[in-house]
Amino acid sequence: MKNGGGRTSRIRRRKLFTSSESRGVNESYKPEFIELKKWLKDRKFEDTNLIPACFPGTGRGLMSKTSLREGQMIISLPESCLLTTDTVLRSYLGVYIAKWQPPPSPVLALCAFLVSERHAGDRSPWKPYLEVLPKAYTCPVCLEPEVVNLLPKPLKAKAREQRTHVQEFISSSRDFLSSLQPLFSEAVESIFSYSALLWAWCTVNTRAVYRKCTPRQCFSAEPDTCVLAPFLDLLNHSPDAQVKAAFNEETRCYEIRTAVSCGKHKEVLICYGPHDNHRLLLEYGFVSIRNPHACVYVSKEI
């Protein structure tokens, strides 16, 4: 009797390996995703198309439960699920933001709220969302200086500019954050530490979706365009992805439609923009292996 060592069995095993290698592993059974699903359902969102999964190459993302046709709505996230500056203004931070001069930036408001809610732990109504956020990020601003020194020269310069920007952002926020002391029994310096604010800044910078909000006097003149979208922000990037994404003013939902069909149990991807790998690493902490927007930066000396 043959032991299955022939050419046909090798091809069969190779196909099986390739298939299992590219297939996502369902993670919807994990406690943090079960709690997130309950939390979203309480806020009038229940998805039937997508489930959390882990994929080779991209890591944690969203997998299609069924085949998706061209033009199909793949996610419609109600406004009640979104974390916006309006969310912050309606919270315990609102009165402090309204009276602070000069007005804090919209990004600072979001960062202060994220750190405050994470500090609240089980008392935070946003805990199910906070639990699925990354604990750390891989943007250059989070890397050790000796690691940044290994980056290509143009990217290294951009990474140092980013680090300086974040340091100035955190330094300039200290007075406002100190004004929040009445809200906490612990010293605000220990709650709003550099590492906590860096985590919050990276959360907003890497995960927020775009939605233009009406300017308000309680915020600085910086554009108020960052919105955190639980569950939706699990969608990974592909430069080839074709989707339509925007906040629908009529339905009051952030909606994403696919412009192409997608097979069952495949990873559903969106495009963060036509970015080269320098920009992707700088802003999001990853690079795209097959990136049609890849380019080489040439120095003036060359």
mmCIF file of N, CA and C in Angstrom, residues 275-278 291-298:
data_model
loop_
_atom_site.group_PDB
_atom_site.id
_atom_site.type_symbol
_atom_site.label_atom_id
_atom_site.label_comp_id
_atom_site.label_asym_id
_atom_site.label_seq_id
_atom_site.Cartn_x
_atom_site.Cartn_y
_atom_site.Cartn_z
ATOM 1 N N HIS A 275 -0.471 55.652 -0.136
ATOM 2 C CA HIS A 275 0.748 55.990 0.594
ATOM 3 C C HIS A 275 1.907 55.059 0.228
ATOM 4 N N ASP A 276 3.109 55.626 0.163
ATOM 5 C CA ASP A 276 4.290 54.778 0.008
ATOM 6 C C ASP A 276 4.625 54.168 1.374
ATOM 7 N N ASN A 277 5.619 53.283 1.400
ATOM 8 C CA ASN A 277 5.918 52.563 2.636
ATOM 9 C C ASN A 277 6.519 53.455 3.719
ATOM 10 N N HIS A 278 7.203 54.532 3.324
ATOM 11 C CA HIS A 278 7.702 55.470 4.328
ATOM 12 C C HIS A 278 6.528 56.069 5.100
ATOM 13 N N ASN A 291 3.353 47.048 -2.748
ATOM 14 C CA ASN A 291 2.811 48.403 -2.711
ATOM 15 C C ASN A 291 3.071 49.117 -4.035
ATOM 16 N N PRO A 292 2.034 49.337 -4.838
ATOM 17 C CA PRO A 292 2.228 50.026 -6.122
ATOM 18 C C PRO A 292 2.653 51.483 -5.951
ATOM 19 N N HIS A 293 2.524 52.002 -4.733
ATOM 20 C CA HIS A 293 2.913 53.391 -4.458
ATOM 21 C C HIS A 293 4.328 53.485 -3.884
ATOM 22 N N ALA A 294 5.034 52.361 -3.827
ATOM 23 C CA ALA A 294 6.391 52.356 -3.279
ATOM 24 C C ALA A 294 7.294 53.253 -4.116
ATOM 25 N N CYS A 295 8.200 53.948 -3.440
ATOM 26 C CA CYS A 295 9.133 54.822 -4.149
ATOM 27 C C CYS A 295 10.443 54.889 -3.390
ATOM 28 N N VAL A 296 11.462 55.402 -4.045
ATOM 29 C CA VAL A 296 12.778 55.555 -3.429
ATOM 30 C C VAL A 296 13.079 57.048 -3.313
ATOM 31 N N TYR A 297 13.412 57.493 -2.116
ATOM 32 C CA TYR A 297 13.742 58.893 -1.904
ATOM 33 C C TYR A 297 15.238 59.106 -2.178
ATOM 34 N N VAL A 298 15.532 60.063 -3.038
ATOM 35 C CA VAL A 298 16.919 60.353 -3.422
ATOM 36 C C VAL A 298 17.362 61.647 -2.755
#
